[in-house]
PDB file of C-alpha atoms in Angstrom:
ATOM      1  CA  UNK L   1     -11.996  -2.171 -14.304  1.00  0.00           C
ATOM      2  CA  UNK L   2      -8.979  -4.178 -14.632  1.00  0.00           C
ATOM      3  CA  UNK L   3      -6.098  -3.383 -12.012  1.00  0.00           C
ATOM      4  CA  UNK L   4      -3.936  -1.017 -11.652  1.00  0.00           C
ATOM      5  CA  UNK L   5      -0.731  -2.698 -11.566  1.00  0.00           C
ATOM      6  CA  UNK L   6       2.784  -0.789  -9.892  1.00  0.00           C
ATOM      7  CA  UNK L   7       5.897  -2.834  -9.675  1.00  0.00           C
ATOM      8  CA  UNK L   8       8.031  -3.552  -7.131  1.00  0.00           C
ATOM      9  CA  UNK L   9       5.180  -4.406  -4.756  1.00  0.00           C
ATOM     10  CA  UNK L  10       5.244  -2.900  -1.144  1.00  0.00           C
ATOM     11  CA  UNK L  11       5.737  -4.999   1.369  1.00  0.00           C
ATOM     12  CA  UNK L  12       3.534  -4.159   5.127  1.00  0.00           C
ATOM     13  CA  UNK L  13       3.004  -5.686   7.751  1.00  0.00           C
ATOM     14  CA  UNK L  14      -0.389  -7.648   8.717  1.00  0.00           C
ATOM     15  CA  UNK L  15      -2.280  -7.860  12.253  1.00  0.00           C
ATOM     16  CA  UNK L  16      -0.998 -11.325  12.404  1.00  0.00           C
ATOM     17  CA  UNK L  17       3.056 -11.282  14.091  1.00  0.00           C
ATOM     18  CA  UNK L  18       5.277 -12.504  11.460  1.00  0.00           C
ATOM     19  CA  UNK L  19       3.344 -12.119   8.296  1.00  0.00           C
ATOM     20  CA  UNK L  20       3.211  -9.095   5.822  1.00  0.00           C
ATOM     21  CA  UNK L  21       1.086  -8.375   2.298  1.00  0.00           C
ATOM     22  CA  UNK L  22       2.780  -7.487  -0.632  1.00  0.00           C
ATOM     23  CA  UNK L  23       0.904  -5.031  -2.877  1.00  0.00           C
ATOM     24  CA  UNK L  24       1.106  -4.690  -5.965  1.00  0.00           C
ATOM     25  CA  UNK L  25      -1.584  -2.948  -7.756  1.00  0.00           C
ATOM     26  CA  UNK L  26      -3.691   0.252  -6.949  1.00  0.00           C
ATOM     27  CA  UNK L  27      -6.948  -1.723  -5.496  1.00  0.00           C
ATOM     28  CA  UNK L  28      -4.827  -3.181  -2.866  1.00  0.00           C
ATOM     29  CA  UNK L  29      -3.702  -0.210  -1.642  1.00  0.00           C
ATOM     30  CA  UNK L  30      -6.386   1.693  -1.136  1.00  0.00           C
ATOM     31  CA  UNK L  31      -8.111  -1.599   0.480  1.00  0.00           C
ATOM     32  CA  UNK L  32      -4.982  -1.714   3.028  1.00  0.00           C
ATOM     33  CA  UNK L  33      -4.907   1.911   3.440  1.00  0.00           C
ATOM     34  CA  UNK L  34      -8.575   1.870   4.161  1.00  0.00           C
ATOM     35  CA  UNK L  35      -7.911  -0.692   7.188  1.00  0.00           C
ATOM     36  CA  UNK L  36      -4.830   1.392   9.226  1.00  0.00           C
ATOM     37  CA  UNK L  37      -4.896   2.366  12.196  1.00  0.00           C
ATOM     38  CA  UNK L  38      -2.699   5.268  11.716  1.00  0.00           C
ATOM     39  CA  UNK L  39      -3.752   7.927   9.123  1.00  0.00           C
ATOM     40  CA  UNK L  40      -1.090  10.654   9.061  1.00  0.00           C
ATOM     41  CA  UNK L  41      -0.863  13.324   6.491  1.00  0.00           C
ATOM     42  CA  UNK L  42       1.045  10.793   4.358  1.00  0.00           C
ATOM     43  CA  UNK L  43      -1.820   8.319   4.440  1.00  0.00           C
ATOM     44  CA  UNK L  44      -4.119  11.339   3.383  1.00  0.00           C
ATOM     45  CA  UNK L  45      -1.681  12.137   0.336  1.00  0.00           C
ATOM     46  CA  UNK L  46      -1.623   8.054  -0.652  1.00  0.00           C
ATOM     47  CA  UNK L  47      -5.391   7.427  -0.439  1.00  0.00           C
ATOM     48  CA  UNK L  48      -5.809  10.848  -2.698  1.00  0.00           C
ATOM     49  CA  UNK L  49      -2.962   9.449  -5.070  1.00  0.00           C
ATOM     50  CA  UNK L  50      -5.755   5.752  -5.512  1.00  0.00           C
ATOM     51  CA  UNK L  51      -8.542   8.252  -5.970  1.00  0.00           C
ATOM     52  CA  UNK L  52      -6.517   9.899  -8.690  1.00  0.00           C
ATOM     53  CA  UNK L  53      -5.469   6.718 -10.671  1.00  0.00           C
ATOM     54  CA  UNK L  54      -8.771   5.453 -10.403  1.00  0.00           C
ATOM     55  CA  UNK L  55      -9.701   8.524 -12.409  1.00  0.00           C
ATOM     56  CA  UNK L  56      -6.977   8.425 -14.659  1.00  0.00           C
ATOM     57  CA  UNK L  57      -5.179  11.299 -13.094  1.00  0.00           C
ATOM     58  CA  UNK L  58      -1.885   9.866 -11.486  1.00  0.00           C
ATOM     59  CA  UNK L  59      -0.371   6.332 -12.276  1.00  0.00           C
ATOM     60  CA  UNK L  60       0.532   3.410 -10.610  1.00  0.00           C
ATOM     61  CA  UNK L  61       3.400   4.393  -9.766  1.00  0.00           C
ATOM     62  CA  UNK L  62       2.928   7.388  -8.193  1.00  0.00           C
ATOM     63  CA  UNK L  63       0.235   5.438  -5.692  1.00  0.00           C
ATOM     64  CA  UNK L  64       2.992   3.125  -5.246  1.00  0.00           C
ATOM     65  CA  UNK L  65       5.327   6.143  -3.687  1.00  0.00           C
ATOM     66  CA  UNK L  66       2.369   7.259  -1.694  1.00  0.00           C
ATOM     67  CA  UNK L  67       1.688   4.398  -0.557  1.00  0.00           C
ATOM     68  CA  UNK L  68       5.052   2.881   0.788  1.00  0.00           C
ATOM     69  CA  UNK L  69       5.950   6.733   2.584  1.00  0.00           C
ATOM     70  CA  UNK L  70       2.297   6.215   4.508  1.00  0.00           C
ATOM     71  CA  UNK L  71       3.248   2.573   5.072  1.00  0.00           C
ATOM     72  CA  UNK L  72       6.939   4.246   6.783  1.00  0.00           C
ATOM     73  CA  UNK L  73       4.943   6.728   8.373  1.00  0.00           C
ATOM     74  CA  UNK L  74       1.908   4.284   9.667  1.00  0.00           C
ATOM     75  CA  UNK L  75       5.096   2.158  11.047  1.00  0.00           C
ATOM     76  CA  UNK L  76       3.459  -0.715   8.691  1.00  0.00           C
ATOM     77  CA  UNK L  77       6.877  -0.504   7.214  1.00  0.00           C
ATOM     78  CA  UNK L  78       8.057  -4.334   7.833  1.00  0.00           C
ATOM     79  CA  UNK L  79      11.213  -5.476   9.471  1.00  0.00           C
ATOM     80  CA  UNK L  80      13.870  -7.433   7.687  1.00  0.00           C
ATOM     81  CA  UNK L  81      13.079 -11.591   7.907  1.00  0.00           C
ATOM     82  CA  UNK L  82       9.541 -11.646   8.405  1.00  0.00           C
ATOM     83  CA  UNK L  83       8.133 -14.999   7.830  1.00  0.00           C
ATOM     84  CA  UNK L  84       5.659 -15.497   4.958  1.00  0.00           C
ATOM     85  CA  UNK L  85       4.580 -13.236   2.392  1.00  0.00           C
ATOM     86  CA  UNK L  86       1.756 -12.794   0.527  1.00  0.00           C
ATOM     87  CA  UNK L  87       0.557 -10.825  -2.508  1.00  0.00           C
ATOM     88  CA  UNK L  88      -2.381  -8.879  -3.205  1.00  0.00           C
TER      89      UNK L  88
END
């Protein structure tokens, strides 16, 4: 299955200080959801939202708004000036 693309990508922070992932497609999400430490009732309602758009029930875009209120609420959320970037 080809991805699931959303667009802008969300931006979280990474275990490493100083570096955060951008996401950008529905694969990536649930991958970086699956890996949080924190899983709030907002990371339950994101992870659902991937399960849904991987069957065709709710797009991209939808996971993207999931996914960047669990990223607030997961305090993944990153800070203004962080170093690098990177996309996945």
């Amino acid at each position: 299955m080809a991805p699931l693309w959303f667009n802008p990508p969300v931006y979280v922070k990474t275990k490493r200080p100083g570096i955060r992932n951008g996401v950008s497609h529905v694969e990536g999400a649930a991958e970086e959801l699956m890996g949080w430490d924190t899983k709030g009732p907002k990371w339950t309602t994101a992870v659902q939202s991937c399960v849904d758009a991987f069957e065709g029930r709710a797009s991209p875009q939808e996971v993207r708004e999931a996914f960047e209120a669990a990223a607030k609420e997961a305090n993944v959320w990153p800070a203004a000036g962080l170093l690098d970037t990177r996309l996945s």
